Protein backbone atom coordinates (compact mmCIF):
# COMPACT_ATOMS: atom_id res chain seq x y z
CA MET A 1 135.97 77.09 55.37
CA GLU A 2 135.01 76.14 58.88
CA GLU A 3 131.71 75.08 57.50
CA TYR A 4 133.39 73.01 54.87
CA LYS A 5 136.09 71.53 57.03
CA TYR A 6 133.25 70.26 59.66
CA LYS A 7 130.93 68.53 57.31
CA ALA A 8 133.77 66.71 56.04
CA ILE A 9 134.99 65.56 59.16
CA LYS A 10 131.61 64.74 60.35
CA LYS A 11 130.81 62.75 57.26
CA LEU A 12 134.41 61.06 57.93
CA VAL A 13 133.31 60.28 61.51
CA ASP A 14 129.74 59.00 61.25
CA THR A 15 130.55 56.78 58.13
CA ASN A 16 134.06 55.80 59.42
CA GLY A 17 135.26 56.71 55.94
CA ASN A 18 138.42 57.11 53.85
CA LYS A 19 141.11 59.51 55.70
CA LYS A 20 142.76 59.39 52.32
CA ARG A 21 139.68 61.06 50.82
CA ALA A 22 139.41 63.63 53.59
CA ILE A 23 142.90 64.52 53.26
CA LEU A 24 142.57 65.43 49.48
CA LYS A 25 139.37 67.05 49.95
CA LEU A 26 140.26 69.07 52.94
CA HIS A 27 144.24 69.77 51.50
CA CYS A 28 145.82 68.90 54.50
CA THR A 29 147.91 65.82 56.40
CA LEU A 30 147.05 62.64 57.90
CA ARG A 31 148.08 64.48 60.77
CA ASN A 32 145.84 67.62 60.96
CA VAL A 33 142.76 65.25 59.84
CA ASN A 34 143.40 63.03 63.21
CA ARG A 35 143.44 66.70 65.23
CA LEU A 36 140.53 67.80 63.61
CA ILE A 37 138.94 64.11 64.44
CA VAL A 38 139.81 64.28 67.90
CA ARG A 39 138.63 67.93 68.08
CA TYR A 40 134.89 66.99 66.54
CA LYS A 41 134.62 64.18 69.36
CA GLN A 42 135.53 66.57 72.08
CA GLU A 43 133.76 69.86 71.28
CA GLY A 44 131.57 69.17 68.12
CA LYS A 45 130.94 71.87 65.81
CA ALA A 46 132.66 74.39 68.02
CA ALA A 47 136.12 72.75 67.45
CA PHE A 48 135.74 74.20 63.81
CA GLN A 49 134.76 77.94 64.73
CA HIS A 50 138.04 80.62 65.27
CA LYS A 51 138.56 81.08 68.88
CA SER A 52 138.79 84.89 68.50
CA LYS A 53 135.69 85.25 66.15
CA ASP A 54 133.67 87.36 68.40
CA ARG A 55 136.51 88.94 70.15
CA LYS A 56 136.50 92.74 69.60
CA PRO A 57 140.76 93.95 69.21
CA ALA A 58 142.18 95.66 71.36
CA ILE A 59 143.46 98.60 69.72
CA ALA A 60 139.58 99.20 68.71
CA PHE A 61 137.99 102.72 69.42
CA SER A 62 134.74 102.20 71.50
CA ALA A 63 131.25 103.30 70.61
CA GLU A 64 131.16 106.18 73.04
CA MET A 65 134.74 107.14 71.53
CA LYS A 66 133.64 107.22 68.02
CA LYS A 67 130.53 109.19 68.89
CA GLN A 68 132.23 111.92 71.00
CA ILE A 69 134.77 112.31 67.52
CA ILE A 70 132.35 112.59 65.48
CA ALA A 71 130.08 115.06 67.54
CA LEU A 72 133.40 117.15 67.77
CA TYR A 73 133.69 117.74 64.05
CA LYS A 74 130.01 118.25 63.47
CA ASP A 75 129.90 120.83 66.50
CA LYS A 76 133.47 122.57 66.03
CA TYR A 77 135.27 121.78 63.41
CA SER A 78 133.64 120.90 60.31
CA ASP A 79 135.49 123.45 58.45
CA THR A 80 139.05 121.70 58.76
CA ASN A 81 140.33 118.87 56.85
CA PHE A 82 140.73 114.96 58.12
CA ARG A 83 144.37 115.63 58.69
CA HIS A 84 144.58 118.75 60.93
CA TYR A 85 141.46 117.46 62.48
CA THR A 86 143.23 114.11 63.50
CA GLU A 87 145.78 116.50 65.56
CA ILE A 88 143.32 118.67 67.07
CA VAL A 89 141.50 115.18 68.33
CA PHE A 90 144.92 114.17 69.54
CA GLU A 91 145.34 117.64 71.73
CA GLU A 92 141.76 117.98 73.07
CA LEU A 93 140.89 114.06 73.77
CA GLY A 94 144.72 112.69 73.86
CA VAL A 95 143.35 110.06 71.35
CA LYS A 96 145.44 109.27 68.44
CA ILE A 97 143.69 108.44 65.36
CA SER A 98 144.70 108.37 61.52
CA ASP A 99 143.00 110.58 59.16
CA THR A 100 141.48 107.66 56.90
CA THR A 101 139.73 106.39 60.06
CA VAL A 102 138.24 110.32 60.92
CA ASN A 103 137.24 110.02 56.95
CA LYS A 104 135.32 106.60 56.74
CA TRP A 105 133.48 107.28 59.76
CA LEU A 106 132.72 111.16 58.84
CA ARG A 107 131.78 109.55 55.47
CA GLU A 108 129.67 106.86 57.05
CA LYS A 109 127.62 109.70 59.30
CA ILE A 110 127.85 113.18 57.49
CA PHE A 111 126.73 113.56 54.04
CA PHE A 112 129.69 115.15 51.88
CA ARG A 113 129.53 116.43 48.39
CA GLN A 114 131.58 114.69 46.28
CA LYS A 115 134.20 116.59 44.05
CA LEU A 116 132.83 117.28 40.42
CA VAL A 117 135.26 115.51 37.99
CA LYS A 118 135.54 117.24 34.76
CA LYS A 119 134.71 115.04 31.95
CA GLN A 120 137.76 114.71 29.62
CA ARG A 121 137.47 115.49 25.62
CA SER A 122 138.16 112.93 23.30
CA SER A 123 140.43 113.44 20.77
CA ASN A 124 139.14 113.52 17.33
CA ILE A 125 142.68 112.51 15.85
CA GLY A 126 143.31 108.71 15.25
CA PHE A 127 145.81 106.48 13.59
CA ASN A 128 143.68 106.02 10.30
CA ASP A 129 143.85 109.63 9.41
CA LYS A 130 146.17 109.21 6.44
CA SER A 131 147.22 113.29 7.02
CA LEU A 132 149.34 112.49 10.04
CA LEU A 133 151.46 109.88 8.22
């Protein structure tokens, strides 16, 4: 969408085009189109990129912490389930983490055998069987 907006506004500014067509194309108001034009003239293509695009979330775990949690599971606690392991991580490392996050990380790094699903038998009785009617 960023690239689409950029191309539409660039074409509008370069060709001195019709703002009403740009409004219909971008599905926004005249005021927003005017704002985009001003920002395009000031910043260029950078005006259309989201400001927190390359920013890491504040609550994200560091790569070192992730490696430490995975290594601890491999070395000591590989026989525990994920929920219990999150409690152990909180006690030992003081880090509160969800069991789904641990599950996702460990499935990326460690091979787990998937559960075998029993194949269901299909019944031979159908609605076309005249003995049931």
